[in-house]
Amino acid sequence: MANVLILHICSVLLLSRVESCSIPSSLYVVVPNTLPPGSHVTTVKVAHCDTGPTRLSSSDPSFMVSSNGVIETATPVSVAAEGRTFSVWARDDSGPESEMVVHLVHSVAYKRKKVQELYLRRSKRRWSPPPFNILENLEGPYPKRIEMIVSDSQAVHRVFYTASGPGVDEPPLEVFSLNKTGMLFVHKKVDREKYPKFTLTVRVFDIRTGLETDIPLPITIEVDDMNDNAPTFKDPLQYIVLEQSAAGTVVGKVNATDRDQPGSLHVKLRYSLKTGMDLFAINPATGVITTVTNTLDREVKDKHMVIVEIRDMEGAVNGLFNTGTATITVGDINDNAPTFSKQSYAANVKENENGELILRIPVDDKDLKPTPNWISKFVITKGNENGLFRIETDPKTNEGLLYVAKPLDYEQNPNVNLEITAQNAADLTGTSANWLTVPVAIAVQNVDEGPAFSAPTVRFGVKENTPNGTLIGSYIALDPETKSSSGIKYYKILDPGSWINVDKNNGELRVANTIDRESPLVHDGLYNITMRAVDASSKTGTGTVIIVVEDVNDNLPMIPTSELVVCEKEGELGSVVVVAEDNDQTPFASPFSFSLPSDPDGRWSVTSLNGTAATLQQMKELPTGKHMVDLDVKDLQGFGKTQTATVRICSCRNGACLVNPNSKSLGPMALLAMLLPLFLLLLLGLLLALFCSTKKEHHEFVDVGDSGGILLKSNIESPGEEVDSSLITVPTTRAESVVKGSVKGFAAANPGWVTSNGSGTMGTKSIHENGMYNDVATSDMDHLYSGQFNQYGAQSFGGNYMGTADNRQLNQDTTLLHNWQTNGRYLHQKLGYFGTEEDGRFADDVSHAYGYEGVGSAAGSVGCCSDIGDDDHLDFLNALGPKFKTLGEVCRKT
């Protein structure tokens, strides 16, 4: 912090009361080279300011001047070697402002004379004035002068001034005005809380030229605060404090605010209580409310209303203030135990009742409902050692509800005394009291009851197989009131095996049927019987008899009757484990002893394995098959007999014999294995049939005899769109002779044709690659028709050739011959196509092959037209064997 030295302040001129405040015109201050923000520079002494408040301002924004004349730095300030200068302005409401020039230097080597000269030199008013100040809500009359604004250009120009900005020509309008001479006026009250500052722009113009004579001047008008706002509460004044809290416990904090200028005296608040000061106090600076006593009692008063005052101006009497009512709620603690409305309680209950509500016990608790401090919890602290009672809390009424938990017996205890304590869900605190207890007397009322057996359950031990009629004991009942069994009858309710008889007059129990410990009615050696006793008034009572069935040695140890398998192994003798079972218990059962009663040839030996099993060992090679081995098996008491074990010696897989000769039935797999060959045979037949019917290659039949000893093909055209029957026209010639084997009807319709036997001079045929036949030898007709009519004009039907007798007549009909040759070519091409067809599209429109049996065959010709004239003679059907045998060897697709 800089050392502040005020070197000299000139003498203050005495002014009258109507003159303005006066300050020194010049001031020198020695400071360091650099001043941080908030550094104290000096203090300005202001004189003759009796007419009102004095406003001080700085021309340099790096410095602040407070109302009491203290100058401090607002920002970091650097002072050069030649120093730094700024002005401080002072004014009040009665006159113009005064200026003081402050010189900052960082050297004290200056002369007194120079100081005097500088101090007495008059400063010149400059164009850049400091901010102006006006007081908010200033009383009239208006307008009021603020300040005279003077430009340096006024010394050489005749000028006029204008102003613009908020408060002049911008909202709020008509607050300020500036006349042409530079006097600034205010015209109305200004609220600082709404408009804390105005910034105007002042311009100066030459009257004659209208040109600006200086740069525009921004002027700041700051509105000084007046204490016109009373402080207000920010938050609701609602607080809670627990009862019996110690003195000094914080209750809460009062939060308040003031709209006046922050940091000023107008917003410095003080807090105080106007009521409730006997219980509470408030910190005047922070507003924190605390207790001053530990006597707060919610049960006496659960809320306190306290008046709180807040005042500004640090609580001065002339400060503005406000008051509010704080509500302080006293919180509850469990400082009150529940109390009973009576000193004791009594209740009646009938014997044998169960689950009945017999008593309501009301309590009173002063604590807050329905908190854990108030909710009651009842405890039976005495007299309920047998758990005969239970107690609950009614959630609505907070009463204790006493119930009977188990039936009471008047004959055993006609009166029961209880003690019940009332507690809370929360523990007691803030009090020396304890939980309270109340006595409760329970009177058990007598009820006429049925007979009761001497004990609810009784046991009798009986050996199994005990003879019928044997007395095993008696089970009697007594009347609870008379303690006598006179007049009581006894009956069985449950006896699953009818093993026991009951004497209805005296309750004696005797064996009625054989008692078997191994019976499924016996569980863990126990057999239960339920009995009923009925008195003279038909009242009943029930009881249970448990018969403990004692074991006797009535079961032999037995070996299994199923076959025991001994698996053959290469180079060693087999063995098998024999396990015996005995339904008796120790000491009438295991451990068992095993022995061979007789084995003269030494084929087997037996060795004990454990208490219930033995190993039967093969001692010599034995044949595969079934063997019967006698074994003596006895229990621990030596009770047993000779039994036969069936042992099978066999080859095994996974411990089981591979072949079981005793099987009398076949399983599904065996049946399937037997049927499989039959299925395969059937499948083979189907495959052969399919192969035969779909074979495609052509068979060539070799003629071993004459030219007729072969099968000849013949086509039968079925009707269809592929064949135009009109194209086939047979030449009209006269037939001279018809021999057997010709086409019936065909030759008759064409008398010019002559047929001849296929073995004659017309020649033989050979199979062509397309299934047709070509001539091997030709006749004179081939030359007659230029080699063409031989194929088309002389056709083969059933092994014969058909021709004409008069060739000269055929030559004369050249037109008809030409048509026949054309049709022949067409048929030749179609038959060649049918011979290679595979898709069956033309059905029977294919070439068919026929067999020729040879000369002298009993079957004769197999041609379809060979015996047309013998339609009525069917004897040949009896001799078709050789024919069909040959046909069966030919497979063609049809």
PDB file of C-alpha atoms in Angstrom, residues 341 359-363 374 376-378 391-402:
ATOM      1  CA  SER A 341     -57.318 -45.647  32.004  1.00  0.00           C
ATOM      2  CA  LEU A 359     -60.432 -57.907  26.354  1.00  0.00           C
ATOM      3  CA  ARG A 360     -59.733 -54.399  24.964  1.00  0.00           C
ATOM      4  CA  ILE A 361     -57.222 -52.338  26.944  1.00  0.00           C
ATOM      5  CA  PRO A 362     -57.323 -48.580  26.161  1.00  0.00           C
ATOM      6  CA  VAL A 363     -54.322 -46.312  26.787  1.00  0.00           C
ATOM      7  CA  TRP A 374     -47.743 -42.273  20.207  1.00  0.00           C
ATOM      8  CA  SER A 376     -48.565 -48.299  21.517  1.00  0.00           C
ATOM      9  CA  LYS A 377     -46.935 -51.717  21.754  1.00  0.00           C
ATOM     10  CA  PHE A 378     -48.276 -54.168  24.375  1.00  0.00           C
ATOM     11  CA  ILE A 391     -51.997 -59.382  22.510  1.00  0.00           C
ATOM     12  CA  GLU A 392     -52.023 -57.004  19.547  1.00  0.00           C
ATOM     13  CA  THR A 393     -52.496 -53.251  18.947  1.00  0.00           C
ATOM     14  CA  ASP A 394     -55.566 -51.865  17.208  1.00  0.00           C
ATOM     15  CA  PRO A 395     -54.082 -49.522  14.540  1.00  0.00           C
ATOM     16  CA  LYS A 396     -57.130 -47.237  14.636  1.00  0.00           C
ATOM     17  CA  THR A 397     -57.795 -46.839  18.353  1.00  0.00           C
ATOM     18  CA  ASN A 398     -54.306 -47.658  19.717  1.00  0.00           C
ATOM     19  CA  GLU A 399     -55.937 -50.130  22.144  1.00  0.00           C
ATOM     20  CA  GLY A 400     -54.483 -53.437  23.277  1.00  0.00           C
ATOM     21  CA  LEU A 401     -56.426 -56.491  22.007  1.00  0.00           C
ATOM     22  CA  LEU A 402     -56.090 -59.599  24.221  1.00  0.00           C
TER      23      LEU A 402
END
